[in-house]
Tab-separated table of C-alpha atoms in Angstrom:
chain	number	residue	atom	x	y	z
A	1	MET	CA	0.044	0.038	0.044
A	2	GLY	CA	1.124	3.394	-0.775
A	3	GLY	CA	-0.411	5.444	1.892
A	4	TRP	CA	-3.530	7.250	1.771
A	5	ALA	CA	-4.525	9.840	-1.110
A	6	ILE	CA	-7.481	12.346	-1.583
A	7	ALA	CA	-8.781	14.495	-4.277
A	8	VAL	CA	-11.719	17.044	-4.073
A	9	HIS	CA	-13.342	19.056	-6.989
A	10	GLY	CA	-15.696	22.112	-7.519
A	11	GLY	CA	-16.403	21.441	-11.124
A	12	ALA	CA	-14.783	21.383	-14.332
A	13	GLY	CA	-15.557	24.384	-16.985
A	14	VAL	CA	-14.152	27.781	-15.388
A	15	ASP	CA	-14.877	31.291	-17.001
A	16	PRO	CA	-11.596	32.844	-17.883
A	17	ASN	CA	-12.965	36.111	-16.386
A	18	LEU	CA	-14.090	34.983	-13.308
A	19	PRO	CA	-13.109	37.496	-10.711
A	20	LEU	CA	-10.120	37.062	-8.516
A	21	GLU	CA	-12.014	37.457	-5.236
A	22	ARG	CA	-14.117	34.457	-6.464
A	23	GLN	CA	-11.183	32.354	-7.229
A	24	GLU	CA	-9.898	32.899	-4.037
A	25	GLU	CA	-12.923	31.923	-2.229
A	26	ALA	CA	-13.190	28.891	-3.998
A	27	LYS	CA	-9.366	27.934	-3.344
A	28	GLN	CA	-10.001	28.714	0.346
A	29	LEU	CA	-13.096	26.259	0.285
A	30	LEU	CA	-11.425	23.655	-1.491
A	31	THR	CA	-8.456	23.756	0.782
A	32	ARG	CA	-10.776	23.697	4.070
A	33	CYS	CA	-12.384	20.660	2.481
A	34	LEU	CA	-9.014	19.129	1.673
A	35	ASN	CA	-7.713	19.243	5.451
A	36	LEU	CA	-10.968	17.990	6.476
A	37	GLY	CA	-10.126	14.863	4.588
A	38	ILE	CA	-6.682	14.787	5.496
A	39	SER	CA	-7.371	15.154	9.375
A	40	ALA	CA	-9.484	11.904	9.130
A	41	LEU	CA	-7.550	9.909	7.033
A	42	ASN	CA	-4.645	10.737	9.595
A	43	SER	CA	-7.162	9.431	12.354
A	44	ASN	CA	-7.558	6.116	10.275
A	45	VAL	CA	-11.225	6.881	9.097
A	46	PRO	CA	-12.406	4.627	6.354
A	47	ALA	CA	-12.333	5.899	2.849
A	48	ILE	CA	-16.425	5.739	2.597
A	49	ASP	CA	-16.522	7.976	5.679
A	50	VAL	CA	-14.401	10.427	4.572
A	51	VAL	CA	-15.919	11.145	0.995
A	52	GLU	CA	-19.308	11.535	2.975
A	53	LEU	CA	-17.797	13.872	5.478
A	54	VAL	CA	-16.017	16.061	2.970
A	55	VAL	CA	-18.910	16.251	0.513
A	56	ARG	CA	-21.291	17.343	3.164
A	57	GLU	CA	-19.009	20.190	3.738
A	58	LEU	CA	-19.105	21.015	0.153
A	59	GLU	CA	-23.058	20.813	0.152
A	60	THR	CA	-23.453	22.961	3.154
A	61	ASP	CA	-21.248	26.088	1.696
A	62	PRO	CA	-23.049	27.836	-0.973
A	63	LEU	CA	-20.102	28.621	-3.036
A	64	PHE	CA	-20.534	25.573	-5.401
A	65	ASN	CA	-23.476	23.827	-7.080
A	66	SER	CA	-24.559	21.173	-4.502
A	67	GLY	CA	-26.982	21.454	-1.449
A	68	ARG	CA	-27.328	25.181	-0.535
A	69	GLY	CA	-26.549	27.037	-3.751
A	70	SER	CA	-27.957	24.426	-5.964
A	71	ALA	CA	-28.877	25.378	-9.593
A	72	LEU	CA	-32.500	26.313	-10.172
A	73	THR	CA	-34.627	24.208	-12.719
A	74	GLU	CA	-36.681	26.572	-15.164
A	75	LYS	CA	-39.303	26.705	-12.645
A	76	GLY	CA	-36.957	28.368	-10.062
A	77	THR	CA	-36.929	25.391	-7.721
A	78	VAL	CA	-34.153	22.990	-6.835
A	79	GLU	CA	-33.930	19.227	-7.752
A	80	MET	CA	-30.557	17.805	-6.425
A	81	GLU	CA	-28.825	14.474	-6.979
A	82	ALA	CA	-25.981	12.628	-5.350
A	83	SER	CA	-24.074	9.094	-5.519
A	84	ILE	CA	-21.680	7.213	-3.311
A	85	MET	CA	-19.765	4.183	-3.743
A	86	ASP	CA	-17.506	1.983	-1.566
A	87	GLY	CA	-14.665	0.216	-3.557
A	88	PRO	CA	-14.087	-2.814	-1.771
A	89	LYS	CA	-17.551	-4.491	-2.324
A	90	ARG	CA	-18.670	-2.038	-5.050
A	91	ARG	CA	-21.281	-1.289	-2.731
A	92	CYS	CA	-23.387	2.075	-3.903
A	93	GLY	CA	-26.423	4.491	-3.095
A	94	ALA	CA	-27.623	7.049	-5.122
A	95	VAL	CA	-30.555	9.807	-5.026
A	96	SER	CA	-32.214	11.926	-7.321
A	97	GLY	CA	-34.697	14.845	-7.514
A	98	LEU	CA	-34.548	15.762	-4.093
A	99	THR	CA	-36.253	18.939	-2.587
A	100	THR	CA	-36.039	19.155	1.099
A	101	VAL	CA	-32.836	16.819	1.737
A	102	LYS	CA	-30.011	19.274	3.354
A	103	ASN	CA	-27.448	16.930	2.641
A	104	PRO	CA	-27.894	14.812	-0.574
A	105	ILE	CA	-24.805	12.641	-0.030
A	106	SER	CA	-25.778	11.173	3.185
A	107	LEU	CA	-29.075	10.329	2.054
A	108	ALA	CA	-27.289	8.278	-0.831
A	109	ARG	CA	-25.251	6.872	1.838
A	110	LEU	CA	-28.392	5.620	3.572
A	111	VAL	CA	-29.628	4.149	0.597
A	112	MET	CA	-26.562	2.016	0.445
A	113	ASP	CA	-26.569	1.183	4.039
A	114	LYS	CA	-30.139	1.304	4.906
A	115	SER	CA	-32.082	0.015	2.098
A	116	PRO	CA	-32.224	-3.021	-0.192
A	117	HIS	CA	-31.782	-0.564	-3.247
A	118	SER	CA	-28.996	1.161	-5.138
A	119	TYR	CA	-31.042	4.220	-6.438
A	120	ILE	CA	-34.227	6.151	-5.289
A	121	ALA	CA	-35.405	9.129	-6.872
A	122	PHE	CA	-37.986	11.980	-6.275
A	123	SER	CA	-41.093	11.669	-4.054
A	124	GLY	CA	-39.690	7.901	-2.943
A	125	ALA	CA	-36.213	9.462	-1.953
A	126	GLU	CA	-37.905	12.201	0.064
A	127	ASP	CA	-40.237	9.603	1.840
A	128	PHE	CA	-37.186	7.493	2.485
A	129	ALA	CA	-35.272	10.380	4.077
A	130	ARG	CA	-38.234	11.211	6.311
A	131	GLN	CA	-38.337	7.522	7.338
A	132	GLN	CA	-34.765	7.585	8.218
A	133	GLY	CA	-34.749	10.768	10.035
A	134	VAL	CA	-32.474	13.107	8.192
A	135	GLU	CA	-32.307	16.717	8.062
A	136	VAL	CA	-34.939	18.361	5.750
A	137	VAL	CA	-35.505	22.009	5.045
A	138	ASP	CA	-37.668	24.123	2.961
A	139	ASN	CA	-36.709	24.267	-0.753
A	140	GLU	CA	-36.119	28.218	-0.273
A	141	TYR	CA	-32.960	27.203	2.073
A	142	PHE	CA	-31.212	25.998	-0.966
A	143	VAL	CA	-32.118	29.151	-3.314
A	144	THR	CA	-29.657	32.129	-2.985
A	145	PRO	CA	-29.586	35.437	-4.691
A	146	ASP	CA	-26.804	34.558	-7.266
A	147	ASN	CA	-28.708	31.562	-8.619
A	148	VAL	CA	-32.044	33.921	-8.931
A	149	GLY	CA	-29.922	36.383	-10.930
A	150	MET	CA	-28.073	33.198	-12.796
A	151	LEU	CA	-31.972	31.859	-13.726
A	152	LYS	CA	-32.755	35.206	-15.106
A	153	LEU	CA	-29.746	35.406	-17.192
A	154	ALA	CA	-30.372	31.731	-18.764
A	155	LYS	CA	-34.132	32.530	-19.165
A	156	GLU	CA	-33.059	35.710	-21.261
A	157	ALA	CA	-30.680	33.879	-23.348
A	158	ASN	CA	-32.949	31.025	-23.653
A	159	THR	CA	-30.331	28.667	-22.816
A	160	ILE	CA	-29.096	26.039	-20.031
A	161	LEU	CA	-26.192	27.135	-18.233
A	162	PHE	CA	-23.778	25.549	-15.992
A	163	ASP	CA	-24.251	27.523	-13.159
A	164	TYR	CA	-21.301	28.913	-10.850
A	165	ARG	CA	-21.237	31.681	-8.175
A	166	ILE	CA	-20.486	34.734	-10.666
A	167	PRO	CA	-21.921	38.250	-8.960
A	168	SER	CA	-24.585	40.120	-10.669
A	169	SER	CA	-22.533	42.985	-11.202
A	170	ALA	CA	-20.098	40.775	-13.597
A	171	TYR	CA	-22.606	39.258	-15.584
A	172	GLU	CA	-21.695	41.556	-18.346
A	173	THR	CA	-17.913	40.326	-18.058
A	174	CYS	CA	-18.270	36.942	-17.380
A	175	GLY	CA	-17.630	34.793	-20.545
A	176	SER	CA	-17.729	37.796	-22.723
A	177	GLY	CA	-15.655	37.426	-25.589
A	178	VAL	CA	-15.474	33.838	-25.497
A	179	GLU	CA	-17.487	31.452	-27.758
A	180	SER	CA	-18.824	28.553	-25.889
A	181	PRO	CA	-17.804	25.367	-28.306
A	182	LEU	CA	-20.141	22.986	-26.099
A	183	GLN	CA	-23.706	21.832	-27.132
A	184	MET	CA	-25.840	19.690	-25.621
A	185	ASN	CA	-28.029	17.386	-27.515
A	186	GLY	CA	-27.503	20.152	-30.282
A	187	LEU	CA	-28.331	23.251	-28.027
A	188	PRO	CA	-25.953	26.056	-27.072
A	189	ILE	CA	-24.870	26.491	-23.627
A	190	SER	CA	-22.337	28.048	-21.506
A	191	VAL	CA	-19.387	25.893	-20.556
A	192	TYR	CA	-17.707	28.289	-18.092
A	193	ALA	CA	-19.341	27.318	-14.936
A	194	PRO	CA	-18.876	24.147	-13.004
A	195	GLU	CA	-21.809	22.251	-11.675
A	196	THR	CA	-20.980	19.398	-9.251
A	197	VAL	CA	-18.704	18.735	-6.434
A	198	GLY	CA	-17.012	15.280	-5.756
A	199	CYS	CA	-14.390	13.739	-3.545
A	200	VAL	CA	-12.314	10.528	-4.184
A	201	VAL	CA	-10.122	8.615	-1.210
A	202	VAL	CA	-8.253	5.857	-0.697
A	203	ASP	CA	-7.171	5.111	2.638
A	204	ARG	CA	-4.151	3.153	4.475
A	205	GLU	CA	-5.760	0.057	3.941
A	206	GLY	CA	-5.959	0.629	0.082
A	207	ARG	CA	-9.858	1.038	0.176
A	208	CYS	CA	-10.947	3.506	-2.382
A	209	ALA	CA	-14.309	5.587	-2.176
A	210	ALA	CA	-15.980	8.040	-4.381
A	211	ALA	CA	-18.609	10.567	-3.632
A	212	THR	CA	-20.601	12.914	-6.008
A	213	SER	CA	-23.017	15.711	-5.503
A	214	THR	CA	-24.864	18.535	-7.856
A	215	GLY	CA	-27.841	20.823	-8.155
A	216	GLY	CA	-27.637	19.915	-11.961
A	217	LEU	CA	-27.954	22.668	-14.541
A	218	MET	CA	-29.175	26.117	-14.377
A	219	ASN	CA	-32.407	26.643	-16.032
A	220	LYS	CA	-32.614	22.672	-16.527
A	221	MET	CA	-36.015	20.975	-17.271
A	222	THR	CA	-37.717	19.737	-14.130
A	223	GLY	CA	-37.048	15.831	-13.891
A	224	ARG	CA	-33.592	16.087	-15.641
A	225	ILE	CA	-31.311	13.616	-14.372
A	226	GLY	CA	-27.422	14.055	-14.999
A	227	ASP	CA	-24.443	12.047	-14.438
A	228	SER	CA	-23.571	12.398	-11.001
A	229	PRO	CA	-26.086	10.006	-9.356
A	230	LEU	CA	-25.427	7.464	-12.116
A	231	ILE	CA	-22.788	4.623	-11.028
A	232	GLY	CA	-20.348	4.021	-13.767
A	233	ALA	CA	-20.961	7.778	-15.372
A	234	GLY	CA	-20.732	10.093	-12.638
A	235	THR	CA	-19.210	8.172	-9.734
A	236	TYR	CA	-17.093	4.811	-9.405
A	237	ALA	CA	-15.238	2.873	-7.016
A	238	CYS	CA	-14.052	-0.550	-7.067
A	239	ASP	CA	-10.713	-2.591	-5.594
A	240	VAL	CA	-8.530	-0.407	-8.061
A	241	CYS	CA	-9.581	3.133	-8.175
A	242	GLY	CA	-12.074	5.922	-7.112
A	243	VAL	CA	-13.589	8.278	-9.557
A	244	SER	CA	-15.743	11.328	-9.573
A	245	CYS	CA	-16.762	13.311	-12.569
A	246	THR	CA	-17.897	16.991	-13.514
A	247	GLY	CA	-18.951	18.834	-16.633
A	248	GLU	CA	-21.009	17.823	-19.483
A	249	GLY	CA	-23.285	15.292	-17.766
A	250	GLU	CA	-24.793	14.025	-21.258
A	251	ALA	CA	-21.347	13.341	-22.532
A	252	ILE	CA	-20.150	11.754	-19.148
A	253	ILE	CA	-23.313	9.535	-19.590
A	254	ARG	CA	-22.411	8.335	-23.009
A	255	GLY	CA	-19.050	7.711	-22.218
A	256	THR	CA	-19.673	6.004	-18.782
A	257	LEU	CA	-16.589	8.046	-17.944
A	258	ALA	CA	-16.242	7.056	-14.189
A	259	ARG	CA	-16.221	3.149	-14.994
A	260	GLU	CA	-13.925	3.681	-17.799
A	261	VAL	CA	-11.014	4.623	-15.684
A	262	ALA	CA	-11.343	1.752	-13.837
A	263	ALA	CA	-11.667	-0.361	-17.194
A	264	VAL	CA	-8.682	0.391	-18.872
A	265	MET	CA	-6.849	0.092	-15.591
A	266	GLU	CA	-7.852	-3.478	-15.205
A	267	TYR	CA	-8.124	-4.443	-19.015
A	268	LYS	CA	-5.052	-2.348	-20.604
A	269	GLY	CA	-2.923	-2.511	-17.266
A	270	LEU	CA	-2.443	1.230	-17.445
A	271	LYS	CA	-1.402	3.102	-14.280
A	272	LEU	CA	-3.938	5.741	-12.954
A	273	HIS	CA	-2.344	9.021	-14.795
A	274	GLN	CA	-2.354	6.843	-18.159
A	275	ALA	CA	-5.931	5.756	-17.645
A	276	VAL	CA	-7.488	9.427	-16.861
A	277	ASP	CA	-5.320	10.887	-19.837
A	278	PHE	CA	-6.410	8.216	-22.070
A	279	VAL	CA	-10.399	8.375	-21.132
A	280	ILE	CA	-10.312	12.007	-21.199
A	281	LYS	CA	-8.848	12.008	-24.652
A	282	HIS	CA	-10.755	9.318	-26.040
A	283	ARG	CA	-14.104	8.756	-24.237
A	284	LEU	CA	-15.712	12.319	-24.452
A	285	ASP	CA	-16.162	12.678	-28.196
A	286	GLU	CA	-17.030	16.327	-28.206
A	287	GLY	CA	-18.061	16.624	-24.566
A	288	LYS	CA	-16.365	18.676	-22.042
A	289	ALA	CA	-15.513	17.454	-18.665
A	290	GLY	CA	-13.138	16.679	-16.140
A	291	LEU	CA	-12.575	14.040	-13.325
A	292	ILE	CA	-10.294	13.069	-9.985
A	293	ALA	CA	-9.325	9.776	-9.180
A	294	VAL	CA	-7.420	7.767	-6.771
A	295	SER	CA	-5.728	4.401	-6.924
A	296	ASN	CA	-5.461	1.539	-4.306
A	297	THR	CA	-1.513	2.150	-4.196
A	298	GLY	CA	-1.813	5.853	-2.932
A	299	GLU	CA	-2.174	7.705	-6.176
A	300	VAL	CA	-3.982	10.672	-7.133
A	301	ALA	CA	-4.845	12.143	-10.478
A	302	CYS	CA	-6.902	14.693	-12.384
A	303	GLY	CA	-8.041	15.630	-15.903
A	304	PHE	CA	-10.178	17.917	-17.881
A	305	ASN	CA	-10.497	19.016	-21.601
A	306	CYS	CA	-11.922	22.204	-20.820
A	307	ASN	CA	-10.069	25.483	-19.517
A	308	GLY	CA	-10.054	24.924	-15.824
A	309	MET	CA	-11.469	22.533	-13.285
A	310	PHE	CA	-11.626	23.606	-9.326
A	311	ARG	CA	-9.557	21.037	-7.673
A	312	ALA	CA	-7.495	20.141	-4.667
A	313	CYS	CA	-5.279	16.822	-3.928
A	314	ALA	CA	-3.244	15.699	-1.558
A	315	THR	CA	-1.262	12.308	-0.619
A	316	GLU	CA	0.338	10.843	2.548
A	317	ASP	CA	3.904	11.657	1.486
A	318	GLY	CA	3.288	15.434	1.609
A	319	PHE	CA	2.033	16.232	-1.925
A	320	MET	CA	-0.566	18.884	-1.839
A	321	GLU	CA	-2.236	20.904	-4.569
A	322	VAL	CA	-5.136	23.700	-5.069
A	323	ALA	CA	-5.627	24.643	-8.430
A	324	ILE	CA	-8.320	25.951	-11.130
A	325	TRP	CA	-6.467	25.904	-14.338
A	326	ASP	CA	-3.961	23.654	-16.314
């Protein structure tokens, strides 16, 4: 075993004109969450508990698009989704369509631990949450002024937006002069805004785990399900590695991106960094996305084919990085 390793992301696809103060806020949040995970790993907390702990912290802070601060649907409401996977036995849990659950990742964990199923959605997931006694809040708790402004912008542009905390005073500069090459099922969308948070961990015992949570796309159709709750697409963990993805959900789904990293490691014999590079280059077609990954030997890697990804990672041998751009 190569010791523990951890990576955290706040989404791929970053507006190149994002104000510096917002970049610094994002780095501070990523650093705080990374240190939270490092402290737990140094206390020998199992990988599956660490990924849940870190993603809960990300969901609670409104900076990124998960939990409080989630993107709004076309109706101005929040529908959240999340998934978690424990590598050793490939146990998993996922939820979609949540409107009142304060921490979706913990409900996904309960689906894994306390239900006979792997995936529960919409009213069934809300009912399960109440049966399990998890904390619930009014939908308004998740709605922030930034989101309301972003939804207005999206409706005026008649498009879907990858949501990010862009201050209303900077709407006119964020993304200005930059052509978005991204289309989703033939429709143009703004690529410069991350829409997912995630964490991957391998502990000292070589156990890998992954967790992903999101509010989805700004101005999305109600009922839309992205890659984040889909095991093998947005999240995957096994004996070999743990992976969490972010970016254009429809492309990630088509490429079964998270599982592909494990598959090329298992079947092509690639190392983690080689596998991540291969998948980003050859499995996204024209989609824009990124991912973070750890291996059972203590490696950590990230990859993306857009201009940036909010990310932080560390290993037990002292390596640590918090970054946004290439």
